[in-house]
Short mmCIF file of C-alpha atoms in Angstrom, two decimals:
data_model
loop_
_atom_site.label_atom_id
_atom_site.label_comp_id
_atom_site.label_asym_id
_atom_site.label_seq_id
_atom_site.Cartn_x
_atom_site.Cartn_y
_atom_site.Cartn_z
CA ALA A 1 80.82 -26.58 -105.73
CA GLU A 2 77.93 -28.67 -107.06
CA TYR A 3 76.37 -29.07 -103.62
CA TYR A 4 76.85 -25.40 -102.88
CA ALA A 5 75.46 -24.01 -106.13
CA THR A 6 72.50 -26.34 -106.39
CA ALA A 7 71.41 -26.16 -102.78
CA LEU A 8 71.50 -22.38 -102.65
CA GLY A 9 70.05 -21.32 -105.94
CA HIS A 10 69.02 -23.36 -108.94
CA GLU A 11 65.22 -23.53 -108.89
CA ASN A 12 65.18 -26.24 -111.56
CA ALA A 13 67.45 -28.54 -109.54
CA ARG A 14 65.83 -31.96 -109.41
CA SER A 15 66.88 -32.56 -105.82
CA LEU A 16 64.91 -29.60 -104.46
CA SER A 17 61.76 -31.65 -105.00
CA LEU A 18 62.94 -34.16 -102.39
CA LEU A 19 61.75 -31.93 -99.55
CA PRO A 20 58.12 -32.20 -98.39
CA LEU A 21 55.62 -29.46 -99.20
CA ALA A 22 55.20 -28.77 -95.49
CA PHE A 23 58.89 -27.88 -95.25
CA GLN A 24 58.09 -24.52 -93.65
CA ARG A 25 55.58 -24.49 -90.82
CA LYS A 26 53.85 -21.34 -89.65
CA LEU A 27 53.70 -20.75 -85.91
CA ASN A 28 51.20 -18.55 -84.12
CA THR A 29 53.57 -16.44 -82.02
CA GLN A 30 51.27 -13.46 -81.55
CA GLY A 31 52.13 -11.73 -78.27
CA TRP A 32 55.61 -13.22 -78.08
CA ASP A 33 58.64 -10.94 -78.40
CA VAL A 34 61.17 -13.45 -79.65
CA PHE A 35 61.27 -16.82 -81.39
CA PHE A 36 64.65 -18.48 -80.82
CA GLY A 37 65.86 -21.30 -83.03
CA ALA A 38 68.67 -23.48 -81.72
CA THR A 39 69.74 -23.94 -85.34
CA VAL A 40 68.31 -23.09 -88.78
CA SER A 41 64.58 -23.47 -88.41
CA PRO A 42 61.70 -24.74 -90.59
CA TYR A 43 59.28 -22.51 -88.66
CA LYS A 44 57.91 -19.11 -89.60
CA PRO A 45 56.89 -16.94 -86.62
CA SER A 46 54.04 -14.43 -86.78
CA PRO A 47 54.71 -10.81 -87.82
CA GLY A 48 55.90 -8.74 -84.87
CA THR A 49 57.93 -11.58 -83.32
CA SER A 50 61.69 -11.19 -83.63
CA PHE A 51 63.40 -14.21 -85.16
CA MET A 52 66.76 -15.27 -83.70
CA ILE A 53 68.91 -18.20 -84.87
CA ARG A 54 71.88 -19.73 -83.07
CA TYR A 55 74.22 -20.77 -85.88
CA TYR A 56 76.97 -23.28 -85.23
CA ASP A 57 78.57 -23.78 -88.63
CA ALA A 58 77.96 -23.98 -92.38
CA LEU A 59 79.67 -27.35 -92.73
CA PRO A 60 76.63 -29.04 -94.35
CA LEU A 61 77.15 -26.59 -97.24
CA LEU A 62 80.90 -26.05 -97.26
CA SER A 63 82.06 -29.56 -96.32
CA PRO A 64 79.13 -31.85 -97.18
CA HIS A 65 81.46 -34.77 -97.90
CA THR A 66 82.30 -34.98 -94.20
CA ILE A 67 78.77 -35.68 -92.96
CA GLY A 68 76.24 -38.48 -93.30
CA GLU A 69 73.66 -38.35 -96.12
CA PRO A 70 75.38 -35.24 -97.50
CA TRP A 71 72.99 -34.21 -100.25
CA PRO A 72 69.68 -34.28 -98.28
CA HIS A 73 71.44 -32.64 -95.34
CA ALA A 74 73.00 -29.89 -97.46
CA ASN A 75 69.74 -29.36 -99.34
CA SER A 76 67.53 -28.97 -96.27
CA HIS A 77 70.10 -26.86 -94.44
CA ALA A 78 70.46 -24.49 -97.40
CA ARG A 79 66.72 -24.03 -97.84
CA MET A 80 66.12 -23.35 -94.14
CA LEU A 81 69.09 -20.98 -94.00
CA ARG A 82 67.87 -19.06 -97.05
CA ARG A 83 64.27 -18.84 -95.82
CA ASN A 84 65.34 -17.72 -92.37
CA MET A 85 67.34 -14.97 -94.06
CA GLU A 86 64.36 -13.98 -96.17
CA GLN A 87 62.24 -13.78 -93.01
CA GLY A 88 64.62 -11.23 -91.47
CA ALA A 89 66.13 -13.51 -88.83
CA HIS A 90 69.18 -12.40 -86.87
CA PHE A 91 71.96 -14.99 -86.70
CA TYR A 92 74.28 -15.48 -83.73
CA CYS A 93 77.40 -17.44 -84.69
CA ASP A 94 79.74 -19.41 -82.43
CA SER A 95 82.85 -17.81 -83.89
CA GLU A 96 83.91 -15.05 -86.27
CA PRO A 97 84.99 -17.47 -89.04
CA VAL A 98 81.46 -18.92 -89.01
CA ARG A 99 80.05 -15.40 -89.32
CA GLU A 100 82.35 -14.81 -92.28
CA ASP A 101 81.03 -17.99 -93.91
CA VAL A 102 77.44 -16.80 -93.53
CA LEU A 103 78.29 -13.38 -94.96
CA ALA A 104 80.04 -15.03 -97.90
CA LEU A 105 76.78 -16.85 -98.63
CA PHE A 106 74.62 -13.76 -98.02
CA PRO A 107 76.64 -10.60 -98.70
CA GLY A 108 75.46 -7.31 -97.23
CA GLN A 109 73.81 -8.81 -94.12
CA GLU A 110 76.39 -7.63 -91.59
CA ARG A 111 73.76 -6.02 -89.36
CA ARG A 112 71.89 -9.30 -89.00
CA VAL A 113 74.79 -11.71 -88.51
CA HIS A 114 76.64 -11.50 -85.20
CA THR A 115 79.22 -13.43 -83.20
CA ILE A 116 78.65 -14.62 -79.64
CA PRO A 117 81.33 -17.18 -78.75
CA ALA A 118 80.35 -20.46 -77.19
CA LEU A 119 80.95 -20.77 -73.45
CA VAL A 120 82.61 -23.59 -71.57
CA ALA A 121 81.10 -24.77 -68.31
CA PRO A 122 82.86 -23.48 -65.15
CA GLU A 123 83.13 -27.09 -63.99
CA TYR A 124 86.15 -27.41 -66.30
CA ARG A 125 89.06 -26.61 -63.96
CA PRO A 126 92.31 -28.28 -62.88
CA ASP A 127 91.51 -31.51 -61.03
CA VAL A 128 94.56 -33.75 -60.60
CA ARG A 129 93.80 -36.97 -58.73
CA PRO A 130 95.82 -39.99 -57.58
CA GLU A 131 96.86 -42.24 -60.46
CA ALA A 132 94.60 -44.99 -59.13
CA GLU A 133 91.53 -42.83 -59.85
CA LEU A 134 92.71 -42.19 -63.40
CA ARG A 135 93.15 -45.92 -63.98
CA THR A 136 89.66 -46.55 -62.59
CA ILE A 137 88.12 -44.05 -65.01
CA LEU A 138 89.92 -45.64 -67.97
CA ARG A 139 88.74 -49.12 -67.01
CA ARG A 140 85.18 -48.00 -66.26
CA ARG A 141 84.70 -46.04 -69.50
CA ALA A 142 86.62 -48.30 -71.89
CA SER A 143 84.71 -48.43 -75.19
CA THR A 144 83.38 -51.78 -76.35
CA ALA A 145 83.50 -50.56 -79.98
CA THR A 146 87.28 -50.96 -80.15
CA ALA A 147 87.97 -53.55 -77.42
CA PRO A 148 90.85 -55.82 -78.49
CA ALA A 149 90.37 -59.55 -78.93
CA GLY A 150 90.20 -61.28 -75.58
CA GLY A 151 88.38 -58.43 -73.89
CA ARG A 152 89.48 -55.25 -72.17
CA ARG A 153 92.94 -54.90 -70.71
CA GLU A 154 94.83 -52.44 -68.55
CA ALA A 155 96.51 -50.02 -70.93
CA LEU A 156 98.75 -48.26 -68.41
CA GLY A 157 101.82 -49.95 -67.01
CA THR A 158 103.38 -49.43 -63.62
CA GLN A 159 104.70 -46.05 -64.72
CA LEU A 160 102.19 -43.44 -65.84
CA PRO A 161 103.14 -42.40 -69.41
CA LYS A 162 102.53 -38.99 -70.93
CA LEU A 163 98.86 -39.00 -71.94
CA ILE A 164 98.00 -37.39 -75.29
CA ILE A 165 94.25 -36.80 -75.23
CA ALA A 166 91.84 -36.08 -78.09
CA CYS A 167 88.17 -35.52 -77.33
CA SER A 168 85.42 -35.30 -79.96
CA THR A 169 83.06 -37.42 -82.03
CA LEU A 170 84.72 -39.90 -84.39
CA GLU A 171 83.99 -38.59 -87.89
CA PRO A 172 86.07 -37.63 -90.94
CA ARG A 173 86.37 -33.88 -90.40
CA LYS A 174 87.88 -34.47 -86.95
CA ASN A 175 90.98 -35.81 -88.76
CA TYR A 176 91.60 -38.74 -86.43
CA LEU A 177 93.36 -40.82 -89.07
CA ARG A 178 96.03 -38.11 -89.35
CA LEU A 179 96.26 -38.00 -85.55
CA PHE A 180 96.78 -41.77 -85.37
CA ARG A 181 99.60 -41.61 -87.93
CA GLY A 182 101.18 -38.66 -86.16
CA PHE A 183 101.08 -40.47 -82.83
CA GLU A 184 102.79 -43.53 -84.31
CA ILE A 185 105.56 -41.32 -85.74
CA ALA A 186 105.97 -39.42 -82.47
CA ARG A 187 106.18 -42.63 -80.47
CA ARG A 188 109.02 -43.88 -82.71
CA MET A 189 110.90 -40.58 -82.40
CA THR A 190 111.26 -40.59 -78.63
CA LYS A 191 112.01 -42.97 -75.79
CA THR A 192 109.56 -41.12 -73.55
CA PRO A 193 106.57 -43.40 -72.82
CA MET A 194 103.42 -41.96 -74.40
CA GLN A 195 99.81 -43.10 -74.40
CA LEU A 196 97.14 -41.91 -76.85
CA LEU A 197 93.82 -41.44 -75.08
CA VAL A 198 90.82 -40.99 -77.40
CA VAL A 199 87.60 -39.81 -75.75
CA ALA A 200 85.04 -40.26 -78.51
CA ASN A 201 81.72 -41.76 -79.46
CA PRO A 202 81.41 -43.12 -83.03
CA GLY A 203 79.80 -40.64 -85.43
CA TRP A 204 78.85 -40.82 -89.08
CA ARG A 205 81.26 -42.36 -91.56
CA SER A 206 83.54 -43.53 -88.76
CA ASP A 207 84.27 -47.09 -89.93
CA ALA A 208 87.85 -46.33 -91.00
CA GLU A 209 88.58 -44.45 -87.77
CA LEU A 210 87.16 -47.28 -85.65
CA ALA A 211 89.17 -49.92 -87.51
CA GLU A 212 92.43 -47.99 -87.12
CA LEU A 213 91.70 -47.16 -83.49
CA LYS A 214 91.02 -50.80 -82.70
CA LEU A 215 94.52 -51.65 -83.91
CA LEU A 216 96.02 -48.89 -81.78
CA VAL A 217 94.08 -50.01 -78.70
CA GLY A 218 95.55 -53.47 -79.20
CA GLU A 219 99.01 -51.89 -79.17
CA GLY A 220 98.53 -49.70 -76.13
CA ALA A 221 96.32 -46.72 -76.98
CA TYR A 222 93.14 -46.23 -75.02
CA HIS A 223 89.60 -45.48 -76.20
CA VAL A 224 86.89 -44.38 -73.76
CA SER A 225 83.35 -43.15 -74.34
CA GLY A 226 80.35 -41.95 -72.37
CA VAL A 227 82.59 -40.03 -69.96
CA PRO A 228 80.68 -37.66 -67.61
CA LEU A 229 82.04 -34.17 -67.05
CA PRO A 230 83.59 -34.75 -63.59
CA GLU A 231 85.64 -37.67 -64.97
CA LEU A 232 86.48 -35.87 -68.23
CA ARG A 233 87.84 -33.00 -66.13
CA VAL A 234 90.23 -35.44 -64.45
CA LEU A 235 91.36 -36.87 -67.82
CA TYR A 236 92.04 -33.39 -69.18
CA SER A 237 93.86 -32.33 -66.01
CA MET A 238 96.15 -35.36 -65.93
CA ALA A 239 96.98 -35.33 -69.65
CA HIS A 240 100.32 -34.10 -70.99
CA LEU A 241 98.56 -32.26 -73.79
CA VAL A 242 95.29 -32.02 -75.72
CA VAL A 243 95.29 -32.48 -79.50
CA ALA A 244 92.62 -30.89 -81.73
CA PRO A 245 93.48 -31.98 -85.28
CA SER A 246 90.17 -31.09 -87.00
CA ARG A 247 89.98 -30.04 -90.64
CA ALA A 248 86.77 -28.02 -90.10
CA GLU A 249 84.96 -26.67 -87.02
CA GLY A 250 82.45 -24.10 -85.92
CA PHE A 251 84.07 -23.62 -82.52
CA ASP A 252 85.72 -26.79 -81.05
CA TYR A 253 85.23 -27.10 -77.31
CA SER A 254 87.94 -29.63 -76.50
CA GLY A 255 90.87 -27.22 -76.68
CA VAL A 256 89.21 -24.65 -74.43
CA GLU A 257 88.07 -27.35 -72.01
CA GLY A 258 91.59 -28.75 -71.79
CA MET A 259 93.19 -25.33 -71.30
CA ALA A 260 90.64 -24.54 -68.58
CA CYS A 261 91.93 -27.67 -66.84
CA GLY A 262 95.50 -26.40 -67.11
CA THR A 263 96.65 -28.57 -70.02
CA PRO A 264 98.42 -27.20 -73.14
CA LEU A 265 96.97 -27.65 -76.60
CA VAL A 266 98.25 -28.68 -80.02
CA ALA A 267 95.72 -27.73 -82.71
CA SER A 268 95.45 -27.67 -86.47
CA GLY A 269 95.84 -24.21 -88.00
CA ILE A 270 92.29 -23.85 -89.35
CA PRO A 271 90.70 -20.35 -89.11
CA VAL A 272 88.32 -21.32 -86.28
CA HIS A 273 91.15 -22.63 -84.11
CA ARG A 274 93.25 -19.52 -84.74
CA TRP A 275 90.29 -17.33 -83.76
CA VAL A 276 89.11 -19.32 -80.71
CA TYR A 277 92.54 -20.06 -79.24
CA GLY A 278 94.24 -16.82 -80.23
CA ASP A 279 97.85 -16.62 -79.07
CA ALA A 280 97.30 -19.38 -76.48
#
């Protein structure tokens, strides 16, 4: 509440002075029909140029504790968002819950805040390969950040277990710690061999996730990073299921990518997931 209220309104807030005077930069866009910002923008186009903003999520304002340097990030995001609104920009959100967040911050702007869902590349499609190719990908892309003592090792035995795959950046809002605990419980509840496959690069505030994941890798889980799309398509296609446990999202590609590859999804019941995945 403190981040939210201060960033969006109080003119006497001490932290507003942290931003440079040149926070908003004027652009000469005379003769151009549209200025498109890939996110909230510090620029001010010339009169007569339509202003369009692609808006992914309001997490810097609504969940600042989940990101790095939360106060400066929330502060700058709020000021750019407010100024873009004041300039008459039209916002195009990744999902309807994100649109609802924007309208909660700026009531009465329904005609300027729209939803255009994110798209997943057509290259995501079922692509089941021989097990030897899967093993090669896992060895080739094994992350050094969580390699067990003694170096990398082959995680898969002679029999291919059911692969439970999670794919996203390692950061608190992705809820990996809950996923790790859930996997440990699930593995104790069944005799069916299971392997947790985490496809993730470290993000901000990921020390706890990396430490826990390193222990799991030592016990048989697998952590890969820097996986190109053709190989990620194979991992999705050969997995038993995709898990999307996030606490907050603007869209969340991994579930749609996995389903496009023919793999079922288990997801947390947050509004964005319910909207994006529907009854799937």
